[in-house]
Short mmCIF file of C-alpha atoms in Angstrom, two decimals:
data_model
loop_
_atom_site.label_atom_id
_atom_site.label_comp_id
_atom_site.label_asym_id
_atom_site.label_seq_id
_atom_site.Cartn_x
_atom_site.Cartn_y
_atom_site.Cartn_z
CA UNK A 1 -2.33 -23.45 -7.06
CA UNK A 2 0.83 -21.39 -6.68
CA UNK A 3 1.83 -22.14 -10.29
CA UNK A 4 -1.64 -21.16 -11.51
CA UNK A 5 -1.48 -17.84 -9.68
CA UNK A 6 2.00 -17.09 -11.02
CA UNK A 7 0.79 -17.94 -14.54
CA UNK A 8 -2.24 -15.68 -14.11
CA UNK A 9 0.06 -12.90 -12.93
CA UNK A 10 2.27 -13.31 -16.00
CA UNK A 11 -0.77 -13.20 -18.31
CA UNK A 12 -2.11 -10.07 -16.64
CA UNK A 13 1.36 -8.53 -16.79
CA UNK A 14 1.17 -8.27 -20.61
CA UNK A 15 -1.69 -5.73 -20.76
CA UNK A 16 -0.41 -4.08 -17.60
CA UNK A 17 2.95 -3.43 -19.28
CA UNK A 18 1.19 -1.80 -22.22
CA UNK A 19 -0.88 0.32 -19.85
CA UNK A 20 2.22 1.19 -17.84
CA UNK A 21 3.95 2.56 -20.94
CA UNK A 22 1.04 4.93 -21.43
CA UNK A 23 0.93 5.88 -17.75
CA UNK A 24 4.65 6.56 -17.25
CA UNK A 25 5.32 3.17 -15.65
CA UNK A 26 2.27 3.10 -13.36
CA UNK A 27 -0.42 0.77 -14.72
CA UNK A 28 -2.43 1.09 -11.51
CA UNK A 29 -2.72 4.04 -9.16
CA UNK A 30 -1.38 6.41 -11.86
CA UNK A 31 -2.52 9.61 -10.10
CA UNK A 32 -1.53 10.37 -6.55
CA UNK A 33 -0.12 12.79 -4.00
CA UNK A 34 3.10 12.25 -2.03
CA UNK A 35 3.58 13.70 1.46
CA UNK A 36 6.04 13.42 4.30
CA UNK A 37 4.90 11.57 7.39
CA UNK A 38 6.03 10.09 10.69
CA UNK A 39 5.43 6.46 11.64
CA UNK A 40 5.41 5.75 15.36
CA UNK A 41 5.50 2.11 16.47
CA UNK A 42 4.34 1.96 20.06
CA UNK A 43 4.95 -1.69 20.86
CA UNK A 44 2.43 -4.05 19.35
CA UNK A 45 1.61 -7.75 19.65
CA UNK A 46 4.30 -10.12 20.87
CA UNK A 47 4.11 -12.51 17.91
CA UNK A 48 7.83 -13.09 17.48
CA UNK A 49 8.16 -10.19 15.00
CA UNK A 50 10.37 -7.46 16.51
CA UNK A 51 9.21 -4.89 13.94
CA UNK A 52 5.63 -5.21 15.19
CA UNK A 53 6.50 -5.53 18.87
CA UNK A 54 9.17 -2.84 19.02
CA UNK A 55 8.87 0.89 19.66
CA UNK A 56 10.35 3.47 17.28
CA UNK A 57 9.67 6.80 15.64
CA UNK A 58 10.69 6.96 11.98
CA UNK A 59 10.35 9.44 9.12
CA UNK A 60 8.16 8.14 6.32
CA UNK A 61 6.78 9.08 2.94
CA UNK A 62 3.16 8.33 2.00
CA UNK A 63 1.29 8.37 -1.29
CA UNK A 64 -2.48 8.65 -1.57
CA UNK A 65 -3.75 7.43 -4.93
CA UNK A 66 -6.77 6.42 -6.99
CA UNK A 67 -6.39 2.86 -8.32
CA UNK A 68 -7.99 3.18 -11.75
CA UNK A 69 -7.25 6.88 -12.06
CA UNK A 70 -10.94 7.75 -12.28
CA UNK A 71 -11.73 11.44 -11.78
CA UNK A 72 -13.21 12.59 -8.49
CA UNK A 73 -15.92 12.62 -7.22
CA UNK A 74 -16.34 9.12 -8.66
CA UNK A 75 -15.43 6.38 -6.18
CA UNK A 76 -12.28 4.38 -6.91
CA UNK A 77 -10.12 1.74 -5.27
CA UNK A 78 -8.01 4.07 -3.15
CA UNK A 79 -4.43 3.34 -2.16
CA UNK A 80 -2.23 4.36 0.74
CA UNK A 81 1.43 3.53 0.15
CA UNK A 82 4.00 4.00 2.94
CA UNK A 83 7.78 4.00 2.59
CA UNK A 84 10.22 3.85 5.51
CA UNK A 85 13.81 4.56 4.47
CA UNK A 86 15.95 1.85 6.07
CA UNK A 87 19.56 1.87 4.93
CA UNK A 88 20.08 0.06 1.63
CA UNK A 89 16.56 -1.37 1.52
CA UNK A 90 13.41 0.58 2.35
CA UNK A 91 10.27 -0.87 3.87
CA UNK A 92 7.27 -0.47 1.57
CA UNK A 93 3.65 -1.02 2.58
CA UNK A 94 0.86 -0.98 -0.01
CA UNK A 95 -2.61 -0.68 1.47
CA UNK A 96 -5.95 -0.51 -0.36
CA UNK A 97 -9.47 0.42 0.70
CA UNK A 98 -11.33 -2.63 2.02
CA UNK A 99 -13.73 -3.56 4.74
CA UNK A 100 -12.53 -4.20 8.30
CA UNK A 101 -14.50 -7.33 9.20
CA UNK A 102 -13.21 -10.89 9.36
CA UNK A 103 -14.34 -11.52 5.79
CA UNK A 104 -14.61 -8.04 4.26
CA UNK A 105 -10.94 -7.28 5.03
CA UNK A 106 -10.12 -9.42 1.97
CA UNK A 107 -12.47 -7.51 -0.35
CA UNK A 108 -11.52 -4.31 -2.20
CA UNK A 109 -14.04 -1.50 -1.69
CA UNK A 110 -14.47 1.58 -3.88
CA UNK A 111 -14.33 4.84 -1.93
CA UNK A 112 -14.38 8.56 -2.62
CA UNK A 113 -13.22 9.64 0.86
CA UNK A 114 -9.51 8.97 1.51
CA UNK A 115 -10.10 8.96 5.28
CA UNK A 116 -11.01 5.28 5.03
CA UNK A 117 -9.88 1.87 6.22
CA UNK A 118 -6.98 0.40 4.24
CA UNK A 119 -5.51 -3.11 4.49
CA UNK A 120 -2.57 -4.86 2.88
CA UNK A 121 -4.79 -7.47 1.11
CA UNK A 122 -1.52 -9.33 0.57
CA UNK A 123 -0.51 -11.53 3.49
CA UNK A 124 2.90 -11.62 5.18
CA UNK A 125 4.37 -14.90 6.37
CA UNK A 126 6.22 -14.62 9.67
CA UNK A 127 6.73 -16.39 13.00
CA UNK A 128 3.09 -15.67 13.85
CA UNK A 129 1.74 -17.28 10.69
CA UNK A 130 0.01 -15.13 8.09
CA UNK A 131 -0.35 -11.50 9.11
CA UNK A 132 -2.09 -8.59 7.43
CA UNK A 133 -1.66 -4.91 8.18
CA UNK A 134 -4.20 -2.10 8.22
CA UNK A 135 -4.43 1.67 8.61
CA UNK A 136 -7.67 3.21 9.89
CA UNK A 137 -8.42 6.91 10.40
CA UNK A 138 -7.64 8.25 13.85
CA UNK A 139 -10.48 10.75 13.88
CA UNK A 140 -13.74 11.54 12.05
CA UNK A 141 -12.49 14.08 9.46
CA UNK A 142 -13.19 13.46 5.77
CA UNK A 143 -10.38 13.67 3.23
CA UNK A 144 -10.61 14.25 -0.54
CA UNK A 145 -9.01 11.63 -2.77
CA UNK A 146 -8.04 13.65 -5.86
CA UNK A 147 -4.25 14.39 -5.88
CA UNK A 148 -4.29 18.18 -5.59
CA UNK A 149 -6.97 18.44 -2.90
CA UNK A 150 -5.60 15.55 -0.83
CA UNK A 151 -2.09 17.07 -0.92
CA UNK A 152 -3.52 20.28 0.55
CA UNK A 153 -5.87 18.66 3.08
CA UNK A 154 -3.91 15.62 4.34
CA UNK A 155 -1.30 17.31 6.60
CA UNK A 156 -2.30 16.63 10.20
CA UNK A 157 -4.28 13.51 9.28
CA UNK A 158 -3.47 10.45 11.39
CA UNK A 159 -4.10 6.73 10.96
CA UNK A 160 -3.94 3.98 13.56
CA UNK A 161 -1.83 1.02 12.42
CA UNK A 162 -3.17 -2.46 13.11
CA UNK A 163 -2.09 -6.06 12.53
CA UNK A 164 -4.14 -9.26 12.47
CA UNK A 165 -3.31 -12.95 12.25
CA UNK A 166 -5.53 -14.62 9.66
CA UNK A 167 -9.13 -13.68 10.38
CA UNK A 168 -8.34 -12.73 13.98
CA UNK A 169 -8.91 -9.44 15.76
CA UNK A 170 -7.00 -6.33 14.75
CA UNK A 171 -4.31 -5.38 17.26
CA UNK A 172 -2.80 -1.86 17.32
CA UNK A 173 0.94 -1.47 16.87
CA UNK A 174 1.47 2.16 15.86
CA UNK A 175 0.31 5.42 14.37
CA UNK A 176 0.97 7.18 11.07
CA UNK A 177 0.88 10.98 11.05
CA UNK A 178 0.89 12.84 7.72
CA UNK A 179 2.91 16.03 8.08
CA UNK A 180 3.49 18.03 4.86
CA UNK A 181 3.58 17.85 1.05
CA UNK A 182 7.00 17.13 -0.44
CA UNK A 183 6.87 19.93 -3.02
CA UNK A 184 5.83 18.40 -6.34
CA UNK A 185 2.40 16.82 -5.92
CA UNK A 186 3.29 13.39 -7.36
CA UNK A 187 7.04 12.87 -7.86
CA UNK A 188 8.29 9.67 -9.49
CA UNK A 189 8.37 7.38 -6.46
CA UNK A 190 7.90 3.61 -6.89
CA UNK A 191 6.88 1.19 -4.14
CA UNK A 192 7.47 -2.58 -4.13
CA UNK A 193 5.72 -4.34 -1.27
CA UNK A 194 6.82 -7.79 -2.46
CA UNK A 195 10.55 -7.04 -2.43
CA UNK A 196 10.53 -4.59 0.49
CA UNK A 197 8.50 -6.11 3.35
CA UNK A 198 9.01 -5.18 7.01
CA UNK A 199 11.88 -6.99 8.78
CA UNK A 200 10.95 -10.49 9.86
CA UNK A 201 8.03 -10.66 7.42
CA UNK A 202 7.86 -12.18 3.94
CA UNK A 203 5.28 -11.23 1.33
CA UNK A 204 3.48 -14.48 0.64
CA UNK A 205 0.18 -15.98 -0.37
CA UNK A 206 -1.99 -15.71 -3.50
CA UNK A 207 -1.80 -11.92 -3.83
CA UNK A 208 2.00 -11.83 -3.57
CA UNK A 209 2.41 -14.55 -6.20
CA UNK A 210 -0.05 -12.75 -8.48
CA UNK A 211 1.49 -9.33 -7.94
CA UNK A 212 5.16 -10.17 -8.55
CA UNK A 213 4.92 -10.41 -12.37
CA UNK A 214 2.91 -7.18 -12.49
CA UNK A 215 5.63 -5.31 -10.58
CA UNK A 216 8.23 -6.69 -12.98
CA UNK A 217 6.16 -5.67 -16.02
CA UNK A 218 5.67 -2.15 -14.74
CA UNK A 219 9.40 -1.81 -14.00
CA UNK A 220 10.31 -3.06 -17.49
CA UNK A 221 7.85 -0.64 -19.07
CA UNK A 222 9.31 2.18 -17.03
CA UNK A 223 12.90 1.52 -18.11
CA UNK A 224 12.14 0.65 -21.73
CA UNK A 225 11.57 3.09 -24.62
CA UNK A 226 8.50 5.31 -24.29
CA UNK A 227 5.34 4.30 -26.14
CA UNK A 228 4.36 7.34 -28.17
#
């Protein structure tokens, strides 16, 4: 099964690389908005993962994006990427719009409102078994998903951060507060959730094995000659 998923990822990587060359190295989520944020971990579940259980307040960078790059107001698979600078290796989280139920948390959902529930889809292997992460709006306000409008409207928006083991209940472990745009709406910032997981957690499972070749293809397209 693992070999089949890796093979499927390599096959998909071929058209993704071609698409990446046309989208400046971003085959998916080509249009987005980057903002500064603060991630506060308040002490979450005691699952043998210090990063989840510990308390800290860290600067972060977030990127809201539309997966297929469709124009608003059309719904799209929305993304919320989070980067925590951490010495030589950052921590990157890639979350996508999904449901929140025991089964729907595994299913991508198209949305037009960026104030939505996002989950990691990809599982993390750790001392607690397989864990997934989620961010859900901390408040009722709607949020546009097109890059320019979301950059203007997102400051002050907060998300509750949750973790779940397998299909178990979501348990809170922190809060993400979006603070201000970084200047340019969508600077060239790349996230790699497979290579940059939180400490004590390892990106694993079908989605991680499928994603790895796609990340490599996008990186190769980015560093290679432009496709004019």
